[in-house]
Amino acid sequence: MERNKYELQRGVLARKYTTILQGFEEAKDDRRIAWNCYQQIIAACEAMRDSGMDNNFICCAVNKSIREQESEIDEIITRFTGKVYKGVRWLDVREELKCDRFTCGYVDCVISMMVSKGAARRFLREQLYDMRNELTKEHYLSMYEYIDKATGQGGGDGTEDDYSS
């Protein structure tokens, strides 16, 4: 039994976003955009599944649009919830801290998901600043430096003023 690629993709996206987007459809900010993008992706998958389209140019264009919208949804979810999708689940930075670590893997995952490295840097540094009292001073400073290095932006001494930019 052969299953259509877009039917499979629709199922994967539904599992990825269904629980995390609950409540986003009634929001009045970027969360509403995430919900609408999700609905558009699902509709596109259903339309492509039912169309029997075999034209590679059209399939490539649809796939590119789906990837771009999925990236935008992920960035909005990360901004509002602090969660990052890695592998098959949403990671929460607070879960990462159960082992008293703000990990380099988490930083790399956030940077790869967000379109703007500057936005990723601000988001990560704000989270790190919020957790400053929960971490050892050495770990806090090393992660602060790692974020700067990973985003290709330096500067700042780790003070609160650094996080308002």
PDB file of C-alpha atoms in Angstrom:
ATOM      1  CA  MET A   1       0.000   0.000   0.000  1.00  0.00           C
ATOM      2  CA  GLU A   2       1.571   3.250  -1.153  1.00  0.00           C
ATOM      3  CA  ARG A   3       0.795   6.417   0.780  1.00  0.00           C
ATOM      4  CA  ASN A   4       0.959   9.872  -0.696  1.00  0.00           C
ATOM      5  CA  LYS A   5       3.904  12.025   0.469  1.00  0.00           C
ATOM      6  CA  TYR A   6       1.597  14.921   1.335  1.00  0.00           C
ATOM      7  CA  GLU A   7      -0.699  12.699   3.377  1.00  0.00           C
ATOM      8  CA  LEU A   8       2.320  11.572   5.409  1.00  0.00           C
ATOM      9  CA  GLN A   9       3.585  15.144   5.747  1.00  0.00           C
ATOM     10  CA  ARG A  10       0.166  16.323   6.912  1.00  0.00           C
ATOM     11  CA  GLY A  11       0.172  13.633   9.612  1.00  0.00           C
ATOM     12  CA  VAL A  12       3.661  14.565  10.809  1.00  0.00           C
ATOM     13  CA  LEU A  13       2.793  18.269  10.969  1.00  0.00           C
ATOM     14  CA  ALA A  14      -0.459  17.561  12.800  1.00  0.00           C
ATOM     15  CA  ARG A  15       1.422  15.538  15.453  1.00  0.00           C
ATOM     16  CA  LYS A  16       4.086  18.234  15.729  1.00  0.00           C
ATOM     17  CA  TYR A  17       1.765  21.218  16.133  1.00  0.00           C
ATOM     18  CA  THR A  18      -1.642  20.076  17.416  1.00  0.00           C
ATOM     19  CA  THR A  19      -0.951  20.292  21.146  1.00  0.00           C
ATOM     20  CA  ILE A  20       1.505  23.182  21.083  1.00  0.00           C
ATOM     21  CA  LEU A  21      -0.814  25.439  19.034  1.00  0.00           C
ATOM     22  CA  GLN A  22      -3.840  24.971  21.291  1.00  0.00           C
ATOM     23  CA  GLY A  23      -5.113  28.417  22.184  1.00  0.00           C
ATOM     24  CA  PHE A  24      -3.129  30.144  19.433  1.00  0.00           C
ATOM     25  CA  GLU A  25      -6.200  30.424  17.148  1.00  0.00           C
ATOM     26  CA  GLU A  26      -7.836  32.891  19.541  1.00  0.00           C
ATOM     27  CA  ALA A  27      -4.760  35.016  20.205  1.00  0.00           C
ATOM     28  CA  LYS A  28      -4.469  38.555  18.897  1.00  0.00           C
ATOM     29  CA  ASP A  29      -0.762  38.655  18.059  1.00  0.00           C
ATOM     30  CA  ASP A  30       1.889  36.570  16.280  1.00  0.00           C
ATOM     31  CA  ARG A  31       0.384  33.424  17.764  1.00  0.00           C
ATOM     32  CA  ARG A  32      -2.584  33.949  15.439  1.00  0.00           C
ATOM     33  CA  ILE A  33      -0.145  34.101  12.508  1.00  0.00           C
ATOM     34  CA  ALA A  34       1.324  30.750  13.591  1.00  0.00           C
ATOM     35  CA  TRP A  35      -2.150  29.218  13.739  1.00  0.00           C
ATOM     36  CA  ASN A  36      -3.057  30.572  10.293  1.00  0.00           C
ATOM     37  CA  CYS A  37       0.225  29.345   8.783  1.00  0.00           C
ATOM     38  CA  TYR A  38      -0.454  25.910  10.241  1.00  0.00           C
ATOM     39  CA  GLN A  39      -3.931  25.865   8.697  1.00  0.00           C
ATOM     40  CA  GLN A  40      -2.474  26.893   5.310  1.00  0.00           C
ATOM     41  CA  ILE A  41       0.142  24.142   5.433  1.00  0.00           C
ATOM     42  CA  ILE A  42      -2.469  21.506   6.264  1.00  0.00           C
ATOM     43  CA  ALA A  43      -4.722  22.776   3.449  1.00  0.00           C
ATOM     44  CA  ALA A  44      -1.788  22.726   0.999  1.00  0.00           C
ATOM     45  CA  CYS A  45      -0.930  19.136   1.959  1.00  0.00           C
ATOM     46  CA  GLU A  46      -4.541  18.083   1.469  1.00  0.00           C
ATOM     47  CA  ALA A  47      -4.792  19.874  -1.894  1.00  0.00           C
ATOM     48  CA  MET A  48      -1.553  18.324  -3.151  1.00  0.00           C
ATOM     49  CA  ARG A  49      -2.607  14.891  -1.879  1.00  0.00           C
ATOM     50  CA  ASP A  50      -5.940  15.070  -3.709  1.00  0.00           C
ATOM     51  CA  SER A  51      -4.600  16.662  -6.904  1.00  0.00           C
ATOM     52  CA  GLY A  52      -2.320  13.825  -7.971  1.00  0.00           C
ATOM     53  CA  MET A  53       0.161  16.491  -9.091  1.00  0.00           C
ATOM     54  CA  ASP A  54       3.276  15.044 -10.731  1.00  0.00           C
ATOM     55  CA  ASN A  55       4.875  18.275 -11.958  1.00  0.00           C
ATOM     56  CA  ASN A  56       8.196  18.551 -10.118  1.00  0.00           C
ATOM     57  CA  PHE A  57       8.358  22.345 -10.398  1.00  0.00           C
ATOM     58  CA  ILE A  58       5.014  22.754  -8.662  1.00  0.00           C
ATOM     59  CA  CYS A  59       5.888  20.156  -6.007  1.00  0.00           C
ATOM     60  CA  CYS A  60       9.211  21.926  -5.307  1.00  0.00           C
ATOM     61  CA  ALA A  61       7.451  25.297  -4.965  1.00  0.00           C
ATOM     62  CA  VAL A  62       4.857  23.863  -2.575  1.00  0.00           C
ATOM     63  CA  ASN A  63       7.530  22.082  -0.527  1.00  0.00           C
ATOM     64  CA  LYS A  64       9.585  25.281  -0.280  1.00  0.00           C
ATOM     65  CA  SER A  65       6.549  27.243   0.889  1.00  0.00           C
ATOM     66  CA  ILE A  66       5.725  24.574   3.480  1.00  0.00           C
ATOM     67  CA  ARG A  67       9.302  24.658   4.831  1.00  0.00           C
ATOM     68  CA  GLU A  68       9.263  28.467   5.064  1.00  0.00           C
ATOM     69  CA  GLN A  69       5.930  28.567   6.863  1.00  0.00           C
ATOM     70  CA  GLU A  70       6.970  25.744   9.180  1.00  0.00           C
ATOM     71  CA  SER A  71      10.113  27.702  10.057  1.00  0.00           C
ATOM     72  CA  GLU A  72       8.028  30.794  10.817  1.00  0.00           C
ATOM     73  CA  ILE A  73       5.656  28.782  13.027  1.00  0.00           C
ATOM     74  CA  ASP A  74       8.590  27.253  14.918  1.00  0.00           C
ATOM     75  CA  GLU A  75      10.125  30.670  15.502  1.00  0.00           C
ATOM     76  CA  ILE A  76       6.840  32.077  16.855  1.00  0.00           C
ATOM     77  CA  ILE A  77       6.323  29.067  19.125  1.00  0.00           C
ATOM     78  CA  THR A  78       9.880  29.397  20.424  1.00  0.00           C
ATOM     79  CA  ARG A  79       9.378  33.099  21.098  1.00  0.00           C
ATOM     80  CA  PHE A  80       6.114  32.627  23.019  1.00  0.00           C
ATOM     81  CA  THR A  81       6.710  29.329  24.804  1.00  0.00           C
ATOM     82  CA  GLY A  82      10.484  29.013  25.061  1.00  0.00           C
ATOM     83  CA  LYS A  83      10.216  25.556  23.506  1.00  0.00           C
ATOM     84  CA  VAL A  84      12.309  24.301  20.593  1.00  0.00           C
ATOM     85  CA  TYR A  85      11.435  21.348  18.363  1.00  0.00           C
ATOM     86  CA  LYS A  86      14.255  18.853  18.226  1.00  0.00           C
ATOM     87  CA  GLY A  87      13.951  15.399  16.742  1.00  0.00           C
ATOM     88  CA  VAL A  88      10.450  14.282  17.623  1.00  0.00           C
ATOM     89  CA  ARG A  89       9.515  16.504  20.553  1.00  0.00           C
ATOM     90  CA  TRP A  90       9.415  20.044  21.860  1.00  0.00           C
ATOM     91  CA  LEU A  91      12.239  20.803  24.296  1.00  0.00           C
ATOM     92  CA  ASP A  92      11.794  23.314  27.052  1.00  0.00           C
ATOM     93  CA  VAL A  93      14.854  25.069  28.411  1.00  0.00           C
ATOM     94  CA  ARG A  94      13.554  24.444  31.936  1.00  0.00           C
ATOM     95  CA  GLU A  95      13.646  20.710  31.200  1.00  0.00           C
ATOM     96  CA  GLU A  96      17.256  21.118  30.115  1.00  0.00           C
ATOM     97  CA  LEU A  97      17.973  22.697  33.501  1.00  0.00           C
ATOM     98  CA  LYS A  98      16.856  19.631  35.439  1.00  0.00           C
ATOM     99  CA  CYS A  99      20.474  18.594  35.116  1.00  0.00           C
ATOM    100  CA  ASP A 100      21.546  22.163  36.030  1.00  0.00           C
ATOM    101  CA  ARG A 101      22.797  22.780  32.485  1.00  0.00           C
ATOM    102  CA  PHE A 102      21.869  25.224  29.752  1.00  0.00           C
ATOM    103  CA  THR A 103      23.331  23.106  26.972  1.00  0.00           C
ATOM    104  CA  CYS A 104      25.240  23.993  23.816  1.00  0.00           C
ATOM    105  CA  GLY A 105      22.936  21.596  21.940  1.00  0.00           C
ATOM    106  CA  TYR A 106      19.918  23.647  22.982  1.00  0.00           C
ATOM    107  CA  VAL A 107      21.650  26.866  21.866  1.00  0.00           C
ATOM    108  CA  ASP A 108      22.564  25.327  18.492  1.00  0.00           C
ATOM    109  CA  CYS A 109      19.018  24.045  18.005  1.00  0.00           C
ATOM    110  CA  VAL A 110      17.470  27.482  18.696  1.00  0.00           C
ATOM    111  CA  ILE A 111      19.941  29.208  16.365  1.00  0.00           C
ATOM    112  CA  SER A 112      19.271  26.741  13.550  1.00  0.00           C
ATOM    113  CA  MET A 113      15.500  27.163  13.885  1.00  0.00           C
ATOM    114  CA  MET A 114      15.305  30.921  13.971  1.00  0.00           C
ATOM    115  CA  VAL A 115      15.602  32.932  10.781  1.00  0.00           C
ATOM    116  CA  SER A 116      17.523  35.801  12.354  1.00  0.00           C
ATOM    117  CA  LYS A 117      20.684  35.075  14.324  1.00  0.00           C
ATOM    118  CA  GLY A 118      20.235  38.402  16.077  1.00  0.00           C
ATOM    119  CA  ALA A 119      16.762  37.380  17.255  1.00  0.00           C
ATOM    120  CA  ALA A 120      18.112  33.997  18.362  1.00  0.00           C
ATOM    121  CA  ARG A 121      20.911  35.718  20.265  1.00  0.00           C
ATOM    122  CA  ARG A 122      18.490  38.067  22.060  1.00  0.00           C
ATOM    123  CA  PHE A 123      16.104  35.208  22.884  1.00  0.00           C
ATOM    124  CA  LEU A 124      18.854  32.947  24.251  1.00  0.00           C
ATOM    125  CA  ARG A 125      20.560  35.684  26.216  1.00  0.00           C
ATOM    126  CA  GLU A 126      17.234  36.706  27.790  1.00  0.00           C
ATOM    127  CA  GLN A 127      16.615  33.094  28.827  1.00  0.00           C
ATOM    128  CA  LEU A 128      20.138  32.805  30.172  1.00  0.00           C
ATOM    129  CA  TYR A 129      19.767  36.061  32.058  1.00  0.00           C
ATOM    130  CA  ASP A 130      16.456  34.864  33.579  1.00  0.00           C
ATOM    131  CA  MET A 131      18.169  31.669  34.769  1.00  0.00           C
ATOM    132  CA  ARG A 132      21.310  33.350  36.029  1.00  0.00           C
ATOM    133  CA  ASN A 133      20.608  32.571  39.685  1.00  0.00           C
ATOM    134  CA  GLU A 134      19.921  28.891  38.937  1.00  0.00           C
ATOM    135  CA  LEU A 135      23.288  28.323  37.240  1.00  0.00           C
ATOM    136  CA  THR A 136      26.830  28.360  38.475  1.00  0.00           C
ATOM    137  CA  LYS A 137      28.684  31.552  37.630  1.00  0.00           C
ATOM    138  CA  GLU A 138      31.203  29.652  35.462  1.00  0.00           C
ATOM    139  CA  HIS A 139      28.480  27.904  33.495  1.00  0.00           C
ATOM    140  CA  TYR A 140      26.541  31.147  33.070  1.00  0.00           C
ATOM    141  CA  LEU A 141      29.574  32.991  31.696  1.00  0.00           C
ATOM    142  CA  SER A 142      30.663  30.114  29.451  1.00  0.00           C
ATOM    143  CA  MET A 143      27.156  29.834  27.937  1.00  0.00           C
ATOM    144  CA  TYR A 144      27.013  33.608  27.484  1.00  0.00           C
ATOM    145  CA  GLU A 145      30.277  33.437  25.519  1.00  0.00           C
ATOM    146  CA  TYR A 146      29.081  30.374  23.568  1.00  0.00           C
ATOM    147  CA  ILE A 147      25.896  32.189  22.478  1.00  0.00           C
ATOM    148  CA  ASP A 148      27.958  35.138  21.237  1.00  0.00           C
ATOM    149  CA  LYS A 149      30.337  32.828  19.371  1.00  0.00           C
ATOM    150  CA  ALA A 150      27.552  30.657  17.906  1.00  0.00           C
ATOM    151  CA  THR A 151      25.608  33.660  16.604  1.00  0.00           C
ATOM    152  CA  GLY A 152      28.718  35.372  15.289  1.00  0.00           C
ATOM    153  CA  GLN A 153      28.100  38.426  17.414  1.00  0.00           C
ATOM    154  CA  GLY A 154      30.256  39.493  20.288  1.00  0.00           C
ATOM    155  CA  GLY A 155      30.239  42.173  22.858  1.00  0.00           C
ATOM    156  CA  GLY A 156      28.595  42.737  26.143  1.00  0.00           C
ATOM    157  CA  ASP A 157      29.663  41.922  29.630  1.00  0.00           C
ATOM    158  CA  GLY A 158      26.612  39.906  30.706  1.00  0.00           C
ATOM    159  CA  THR A 159      24.879  42.775  32.428  1.00  0.00           C
ATOM    160  CA  GLU A 160      21.161  43.397  32.280  1.00  0.00           C
ATOM    161  CA  ASP A 161      21.681  46.226  29.779  1.00  0.00           C
ATOM    162  CA  ASP A 162      23.009  43.667  27.311  1.00  0.00           C
ATOM    163  CA  TYR A 163      19.666  41.870  27.223  1.00  0.00           C
ATOM    164  CA  SER A 164      17.484  44.828  26.394  1.00  0.00           C
ATOM    165  CA  SER A 165      18.857  45.178  22.848  1.00  0.00           C
TER     166      SER A 165
END
